[in-house]
Coordinates of C-alpha atoms and ligand atoms in Angstrom, one line a residue:
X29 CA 131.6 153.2 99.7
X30 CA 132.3 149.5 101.0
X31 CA 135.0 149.3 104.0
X32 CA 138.2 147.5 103.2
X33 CA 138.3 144.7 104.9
X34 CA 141.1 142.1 105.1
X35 CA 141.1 139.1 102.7
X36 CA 142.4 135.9 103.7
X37 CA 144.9 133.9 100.9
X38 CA 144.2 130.3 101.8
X39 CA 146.5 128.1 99.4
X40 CA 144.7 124.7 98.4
X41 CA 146.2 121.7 96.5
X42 CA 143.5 120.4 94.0
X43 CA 145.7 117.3 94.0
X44 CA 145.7 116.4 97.0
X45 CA 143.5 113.0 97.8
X46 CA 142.0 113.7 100.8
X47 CA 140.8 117.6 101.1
X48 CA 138.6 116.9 103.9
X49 CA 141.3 117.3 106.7
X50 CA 142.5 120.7 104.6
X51 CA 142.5 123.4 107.2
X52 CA 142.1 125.6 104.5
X53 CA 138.8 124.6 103.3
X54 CA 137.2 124.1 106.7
X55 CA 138.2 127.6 107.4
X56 CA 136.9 129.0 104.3
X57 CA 133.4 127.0 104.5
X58 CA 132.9 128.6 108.0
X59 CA 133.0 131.7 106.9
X60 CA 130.4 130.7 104.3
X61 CA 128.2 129.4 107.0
X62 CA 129.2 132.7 109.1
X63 CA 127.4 134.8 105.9
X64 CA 131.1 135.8 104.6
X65 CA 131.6 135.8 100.6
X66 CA 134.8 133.4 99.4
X67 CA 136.1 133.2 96.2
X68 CA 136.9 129.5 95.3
X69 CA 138.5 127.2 92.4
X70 CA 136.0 125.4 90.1
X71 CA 136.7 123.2 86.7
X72 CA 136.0 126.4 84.7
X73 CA 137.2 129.7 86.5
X74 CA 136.9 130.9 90.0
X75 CA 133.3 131.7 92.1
X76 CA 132.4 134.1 94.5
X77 CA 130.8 132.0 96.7
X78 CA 128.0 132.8 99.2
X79 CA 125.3 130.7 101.1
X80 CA 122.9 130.5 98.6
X81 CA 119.9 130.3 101.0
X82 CA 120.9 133.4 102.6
X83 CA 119.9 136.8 100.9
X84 CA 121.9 138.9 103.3
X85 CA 124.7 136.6 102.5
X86 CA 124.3 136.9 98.7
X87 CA 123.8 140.5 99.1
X88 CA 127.6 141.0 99.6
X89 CA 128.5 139.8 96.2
X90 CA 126.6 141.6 94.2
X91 CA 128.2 144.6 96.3
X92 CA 131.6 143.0 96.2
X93 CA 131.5 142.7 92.2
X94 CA 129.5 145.9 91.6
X95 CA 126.9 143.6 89.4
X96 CA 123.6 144.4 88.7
X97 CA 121.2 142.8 91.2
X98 CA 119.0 141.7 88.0
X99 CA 121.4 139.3 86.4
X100 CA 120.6 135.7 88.4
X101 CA 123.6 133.9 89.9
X102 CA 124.5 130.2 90.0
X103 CA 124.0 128.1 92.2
X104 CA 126.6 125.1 92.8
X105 CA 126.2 121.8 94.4
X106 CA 128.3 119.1 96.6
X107 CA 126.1 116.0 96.2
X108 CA 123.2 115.2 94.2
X109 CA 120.9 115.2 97.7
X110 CA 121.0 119.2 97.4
X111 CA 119.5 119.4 94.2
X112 CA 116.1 119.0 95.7
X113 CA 116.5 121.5 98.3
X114 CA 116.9 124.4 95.8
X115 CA 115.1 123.1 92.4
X116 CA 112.1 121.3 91.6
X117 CA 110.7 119.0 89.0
X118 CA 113.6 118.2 87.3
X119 CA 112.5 116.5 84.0
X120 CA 113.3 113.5 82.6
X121 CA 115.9 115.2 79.4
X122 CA 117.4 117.2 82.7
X123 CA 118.1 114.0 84.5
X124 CA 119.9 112.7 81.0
X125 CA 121.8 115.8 81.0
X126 CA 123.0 115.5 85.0
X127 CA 123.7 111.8 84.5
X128 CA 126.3 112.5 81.9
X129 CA 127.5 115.4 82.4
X130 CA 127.9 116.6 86.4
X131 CA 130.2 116.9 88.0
X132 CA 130.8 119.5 84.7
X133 CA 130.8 122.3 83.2
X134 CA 126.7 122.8 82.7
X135 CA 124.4 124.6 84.4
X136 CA 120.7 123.7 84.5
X137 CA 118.0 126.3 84.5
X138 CA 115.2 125.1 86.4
X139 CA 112.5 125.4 88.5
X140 CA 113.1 127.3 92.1
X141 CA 112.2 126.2 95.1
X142 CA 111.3 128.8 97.7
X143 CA 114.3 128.1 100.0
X144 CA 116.4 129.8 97.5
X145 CA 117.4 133.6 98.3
X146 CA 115.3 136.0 96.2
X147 CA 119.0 137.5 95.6
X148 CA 120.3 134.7 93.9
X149 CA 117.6 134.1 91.1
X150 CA 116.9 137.7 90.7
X151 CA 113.1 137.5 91.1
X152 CA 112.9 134.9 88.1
X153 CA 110.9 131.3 89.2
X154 CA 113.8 129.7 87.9
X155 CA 117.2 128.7 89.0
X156 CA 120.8 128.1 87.6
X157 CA 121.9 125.2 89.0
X158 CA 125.3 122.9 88.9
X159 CA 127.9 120.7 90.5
X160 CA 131.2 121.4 89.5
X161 CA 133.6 118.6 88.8
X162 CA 137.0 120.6 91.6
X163 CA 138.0 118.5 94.0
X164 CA 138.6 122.1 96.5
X165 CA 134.7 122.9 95.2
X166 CA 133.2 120.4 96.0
X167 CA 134.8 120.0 99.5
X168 CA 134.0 123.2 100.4
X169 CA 130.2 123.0 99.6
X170 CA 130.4 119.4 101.5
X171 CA 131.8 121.2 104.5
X172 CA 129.6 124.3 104.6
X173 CA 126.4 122.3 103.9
X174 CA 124.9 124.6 102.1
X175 CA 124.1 125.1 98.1
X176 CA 126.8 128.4 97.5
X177 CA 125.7 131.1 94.9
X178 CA 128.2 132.1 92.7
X179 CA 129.1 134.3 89.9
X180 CA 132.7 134.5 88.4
X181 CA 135.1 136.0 90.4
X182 CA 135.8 139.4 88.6
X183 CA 135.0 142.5 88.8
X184 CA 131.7 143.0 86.3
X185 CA 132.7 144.0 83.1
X186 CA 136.3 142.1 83.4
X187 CA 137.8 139.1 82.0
X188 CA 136.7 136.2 84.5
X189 CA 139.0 135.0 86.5
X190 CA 141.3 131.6 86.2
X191 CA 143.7 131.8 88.9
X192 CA 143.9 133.0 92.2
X193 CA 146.0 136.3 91.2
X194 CA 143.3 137.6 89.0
X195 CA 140.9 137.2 91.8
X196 CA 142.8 138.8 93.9
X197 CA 143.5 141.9 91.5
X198 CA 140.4 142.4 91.1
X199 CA 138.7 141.6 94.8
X200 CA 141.4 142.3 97.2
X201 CA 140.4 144.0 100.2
X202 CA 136.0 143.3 99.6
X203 CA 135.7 139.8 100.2
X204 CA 136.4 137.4 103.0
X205 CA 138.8 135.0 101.4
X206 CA 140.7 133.9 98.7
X207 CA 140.9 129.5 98.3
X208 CA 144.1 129.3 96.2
X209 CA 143.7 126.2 93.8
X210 CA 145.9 127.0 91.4
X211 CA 144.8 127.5 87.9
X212 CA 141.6 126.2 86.5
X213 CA 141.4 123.9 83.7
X214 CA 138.3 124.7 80.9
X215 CA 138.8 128.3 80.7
X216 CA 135.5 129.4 80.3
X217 CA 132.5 129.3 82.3
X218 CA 130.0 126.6 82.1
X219 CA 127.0 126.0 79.2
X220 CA 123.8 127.6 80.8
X221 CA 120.7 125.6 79.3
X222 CA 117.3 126.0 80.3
X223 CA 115.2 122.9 81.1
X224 CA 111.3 124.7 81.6
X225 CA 111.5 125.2 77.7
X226 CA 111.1 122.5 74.9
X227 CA 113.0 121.9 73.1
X228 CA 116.1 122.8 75.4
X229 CA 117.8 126.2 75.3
X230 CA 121.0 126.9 75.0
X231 CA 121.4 130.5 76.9
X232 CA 125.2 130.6 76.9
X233 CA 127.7 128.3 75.5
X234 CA 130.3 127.3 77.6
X235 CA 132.2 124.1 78.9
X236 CA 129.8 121.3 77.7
X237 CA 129.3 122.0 73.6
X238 CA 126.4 121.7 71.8
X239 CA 127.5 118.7 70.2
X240 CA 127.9 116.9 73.4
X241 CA 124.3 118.0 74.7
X242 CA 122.7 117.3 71.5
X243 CA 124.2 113.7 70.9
X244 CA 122.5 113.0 74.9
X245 CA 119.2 114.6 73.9
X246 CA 118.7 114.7 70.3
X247 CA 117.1 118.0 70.0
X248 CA 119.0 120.8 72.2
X249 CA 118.4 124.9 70.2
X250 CA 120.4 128.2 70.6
X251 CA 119.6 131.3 72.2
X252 CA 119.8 133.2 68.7
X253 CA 120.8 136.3 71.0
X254 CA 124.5 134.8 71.1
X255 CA 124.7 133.8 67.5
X256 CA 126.2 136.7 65.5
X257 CA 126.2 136.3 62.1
X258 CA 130.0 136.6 61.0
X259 CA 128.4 138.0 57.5
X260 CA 126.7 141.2 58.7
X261 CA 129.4 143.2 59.6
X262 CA 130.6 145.6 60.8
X263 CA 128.2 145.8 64.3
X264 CA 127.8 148.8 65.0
X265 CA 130.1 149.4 68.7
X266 CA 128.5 150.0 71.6
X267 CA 125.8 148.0 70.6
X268 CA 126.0 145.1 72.9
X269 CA 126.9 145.3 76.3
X270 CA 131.0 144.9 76.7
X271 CA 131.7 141.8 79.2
X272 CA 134.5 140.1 79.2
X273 CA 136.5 143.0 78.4
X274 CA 140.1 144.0 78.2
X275 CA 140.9 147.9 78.5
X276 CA 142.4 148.4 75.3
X277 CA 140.0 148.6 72.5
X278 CA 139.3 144.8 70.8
X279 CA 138.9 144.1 67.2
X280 CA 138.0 140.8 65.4
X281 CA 138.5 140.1 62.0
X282 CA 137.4 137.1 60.3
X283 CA 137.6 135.8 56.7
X284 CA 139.8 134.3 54.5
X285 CA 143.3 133.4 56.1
X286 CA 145.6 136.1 53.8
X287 CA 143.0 138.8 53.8
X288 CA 142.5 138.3 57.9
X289 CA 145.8 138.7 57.6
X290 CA 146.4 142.2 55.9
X291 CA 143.5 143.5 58.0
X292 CA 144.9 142.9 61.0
X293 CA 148.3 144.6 59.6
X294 CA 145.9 147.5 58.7
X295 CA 144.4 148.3 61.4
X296 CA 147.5 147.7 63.6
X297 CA 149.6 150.3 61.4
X298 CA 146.5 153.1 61.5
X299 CA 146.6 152.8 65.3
X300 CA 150.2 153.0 66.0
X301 CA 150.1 156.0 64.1
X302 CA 147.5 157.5 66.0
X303 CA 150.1 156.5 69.0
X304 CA 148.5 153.6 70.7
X305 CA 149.9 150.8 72.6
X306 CA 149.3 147.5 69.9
X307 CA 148.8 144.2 70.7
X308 CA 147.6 141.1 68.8
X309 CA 146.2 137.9 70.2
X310 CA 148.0 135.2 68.5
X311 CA 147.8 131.2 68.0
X312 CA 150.6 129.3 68.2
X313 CA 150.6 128.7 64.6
X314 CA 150.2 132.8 63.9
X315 CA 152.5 134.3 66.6
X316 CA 155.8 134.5 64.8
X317 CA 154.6 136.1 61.7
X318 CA 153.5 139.4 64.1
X319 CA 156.6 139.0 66.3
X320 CA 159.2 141.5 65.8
X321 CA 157.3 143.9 63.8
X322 CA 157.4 147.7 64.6
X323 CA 153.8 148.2 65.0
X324 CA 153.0 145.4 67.5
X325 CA 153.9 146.1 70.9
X326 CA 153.3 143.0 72.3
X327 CA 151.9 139.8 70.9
X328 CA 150.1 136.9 72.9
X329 CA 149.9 133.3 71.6
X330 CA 146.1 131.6 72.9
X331 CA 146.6 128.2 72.5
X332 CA 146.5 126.9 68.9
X333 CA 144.0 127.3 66.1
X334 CA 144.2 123.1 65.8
X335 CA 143.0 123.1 69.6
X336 CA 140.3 125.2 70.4
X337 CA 139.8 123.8 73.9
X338 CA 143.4 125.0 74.6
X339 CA 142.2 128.7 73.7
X340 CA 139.2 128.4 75.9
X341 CA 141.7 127.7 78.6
X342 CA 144.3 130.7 78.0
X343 CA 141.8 133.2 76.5
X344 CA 140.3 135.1 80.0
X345 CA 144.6 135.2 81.2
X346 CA 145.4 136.2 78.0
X347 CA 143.1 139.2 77.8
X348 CA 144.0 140.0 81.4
X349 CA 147.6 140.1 80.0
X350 CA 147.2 142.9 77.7
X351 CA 146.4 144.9 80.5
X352 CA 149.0 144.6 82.3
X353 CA 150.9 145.4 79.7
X354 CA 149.2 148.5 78.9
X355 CA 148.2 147.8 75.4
X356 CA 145.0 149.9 74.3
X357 CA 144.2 148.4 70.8
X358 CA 144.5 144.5 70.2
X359 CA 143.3 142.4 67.1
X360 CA 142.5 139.3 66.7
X361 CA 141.5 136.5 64.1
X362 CA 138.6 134.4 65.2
X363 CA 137.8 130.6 65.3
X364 CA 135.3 128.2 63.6
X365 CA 132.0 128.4 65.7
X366 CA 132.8 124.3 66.6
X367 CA 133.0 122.6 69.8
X368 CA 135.1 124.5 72.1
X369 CA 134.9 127.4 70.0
X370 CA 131.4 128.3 69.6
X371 CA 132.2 129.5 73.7
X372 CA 135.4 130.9 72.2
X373 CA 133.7 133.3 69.9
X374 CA 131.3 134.1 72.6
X375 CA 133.4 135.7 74.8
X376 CA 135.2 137.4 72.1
X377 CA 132.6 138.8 70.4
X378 CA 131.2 140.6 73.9
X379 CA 134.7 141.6 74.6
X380 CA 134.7 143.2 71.6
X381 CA 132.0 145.1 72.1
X382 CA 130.6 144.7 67.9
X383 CA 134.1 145.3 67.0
X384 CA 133.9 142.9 64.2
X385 CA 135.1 143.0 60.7
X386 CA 134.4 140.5 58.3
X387 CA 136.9 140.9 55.3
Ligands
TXA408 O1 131.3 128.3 85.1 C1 130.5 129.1 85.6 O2 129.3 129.0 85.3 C2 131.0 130.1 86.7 C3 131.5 129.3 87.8 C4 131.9 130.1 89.0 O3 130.6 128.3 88.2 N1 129.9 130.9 87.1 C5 129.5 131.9 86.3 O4 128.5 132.7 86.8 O5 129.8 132.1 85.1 P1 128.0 134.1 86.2 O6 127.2 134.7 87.3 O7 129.2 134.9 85.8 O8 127.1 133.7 85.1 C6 125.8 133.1 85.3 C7 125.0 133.1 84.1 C8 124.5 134.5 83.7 O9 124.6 134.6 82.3 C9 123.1 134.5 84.2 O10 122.3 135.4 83.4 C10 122.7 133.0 83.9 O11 123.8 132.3 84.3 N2 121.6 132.6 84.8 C11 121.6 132.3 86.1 N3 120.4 132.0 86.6 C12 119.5 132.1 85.6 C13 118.1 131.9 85.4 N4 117.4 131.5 86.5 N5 117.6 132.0 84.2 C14 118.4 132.4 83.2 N6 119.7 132.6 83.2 C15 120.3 132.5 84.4
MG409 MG1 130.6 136.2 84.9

């Protein structure tokens, strides 16, 4: 059993030009330098940052989170004169990807160096590394002078968190601090690709597509364990490890727009009358044809099927949502594997646990 302690709210504005004389940030980097865990604001969703040379340090949020110490963290950069200190032999197709796409939304995997805690890479000889393009980020690694190891700012299992509220739901009371920088813009975490293979590896899709890494290096693959085949269906549940996850039950169904369509209504009527809470996770374009019917409880627009990088950025609050309104079964439709949406699917398809129907 961890002790309570007493988390700090520090409120940040990630507009404002010059964060260096932010009292808020210099408090919240000393307490990274003191060995204290801080959740923080990044371009994708918020951290849980530690000194990432510090294995006493990283220790605490694995125990704040209650993750498993063998899934590797992150670790994120101020200035490209760190990169050195925690990774080695960075190749010349790495160097292409860091030139056009840091400050951003991709992590590197690549070769450790040994000042690195053993915590952070989880044993592996590799690590995750990035710089993340947030003003209040960056500033705070600047000011603790240190790399800072983080992983997402939830509780494991749970939706990842993009404001300072979810955080704060979810970690109140076992971390240090909280830096408030309002709402972060991508939605979704950043692309992991591994650099020690060739050709490139894409491990987890994210922020930077496969488009964009592919037109930089020509030849870029995918981790085939992300790719689910939207033919072979249904997965069986429980299959795949839930992440991600809302605590009502989640169900995707994908096919042709009218048959999605009666699905959906399907499956919605069969678990109202088994008396369940109902919810369905809407577009813009779909939310008015489920609003006002008796056997949806609540239905949540997520961005627009014309914009997928506008349902990357509401899809983690949007799951969050349904919890708080108590809704125990949701459906949704799903999203061409594109751009922003190959991420998109990712996320939905582990918070749905192989809840997938194809119809
Ligand atoms: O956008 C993001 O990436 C956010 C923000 C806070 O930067 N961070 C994040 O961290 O999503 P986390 O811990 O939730 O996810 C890290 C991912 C995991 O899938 C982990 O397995 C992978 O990166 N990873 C880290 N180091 C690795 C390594 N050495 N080899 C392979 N995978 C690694
Ligand atoms: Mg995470």
């Amino acid at each position: 059993m961890v002790n309570k302690i007493e988390t700090k709210l520090l409120h940040v504005d990630k507009n404002v030009e010059d964060n260096k004389s932010c009292v808020h940030i210099v408090d919240a980097a000393r307490l990274i330098r003191a060995g204290e865990v801080v959740a923080f604001p990044t371009e994708t969703v918020y951290g849980l940052g530690a000194n990432a040379l510090s294995d006493e340090a990283v220790g605490k949020i694995y125990q704040a989170k209650g993750r498993p110490s063998d899934n590797p963290l992150i670790v994120h950069i101020g200035e490209m004169s760190q990169l050195a200190l925690v990774a080695r032999d960075v190749s010349d197709d790495a160097q292409r990807l860091i030139d056009a796409f840091w400050p951003g939304p991709l992590t590197l995997i690549l070769p450790s160096t040994s000042a690195v805690a053993k915590l952070v890479t989880a044993g592996l000889p590799t690590v995750g590394v990035r710089m993340p393009d947030h003003p209040v980020a960056l500033e705070l690694i600047r000011q603790a002078n240190v790399p800072i190891a983080a992983p997402s700012a939830n509780l494991s299992g749970r939706p990842s968190p993009t404001s300072a509220e979810h955080v704060r739901k979810d970690l109140a009371g076992k971390i240090a601090a909280i830096l408030d920088g309002g709402q972060t813009g991508v939605g979704v975490e950043s692309t992991v690709i591994d650099m020690t293979v060739y050709p490139a590896l894409i491990l987890r899709p994210g922020g930077v597509t496969y488009e964009q890494i592919k037109s930089v290096l020509g030849q870029v693959e995918m981790d085939p364990a992300f790719l689910v085949d939207a033919e072979t269906s249904p997965r069986s549940p429980g299959m795949k490890y839930a992440h991600y996850a809302p605590k009502g039950e989640l169900w995707l169904v994908s096919g042709e727009t009218a048959a999605v369509r009666r699905k959906m209504e399907e499956l919605l009527l069969q678990a109202k009358r088994s008396g369940l809470r109902t919810g369905v996770l809407a577009t813009a374009e779909s939310a008015s044809l489920w609003s006002g019917k008796p056997f949806v409880d609540a239905v949540l627009p997520c961005g627009s099927s014309s914009d997928l990088a506008a349902v990357a950025r509401d899809l983690y609050a949007t799951l969050r949502a349904f919890d708080d309104l108590q809704i125990q079964f949701i459906v949704s439709e799903t999203f061409p594997r594109t751009d922003m949406g190959l991420a998109v699917m990712n996320r939905l398809e582990k918070a749905a646990a192989g809840r997938i129907l194809s119809v």
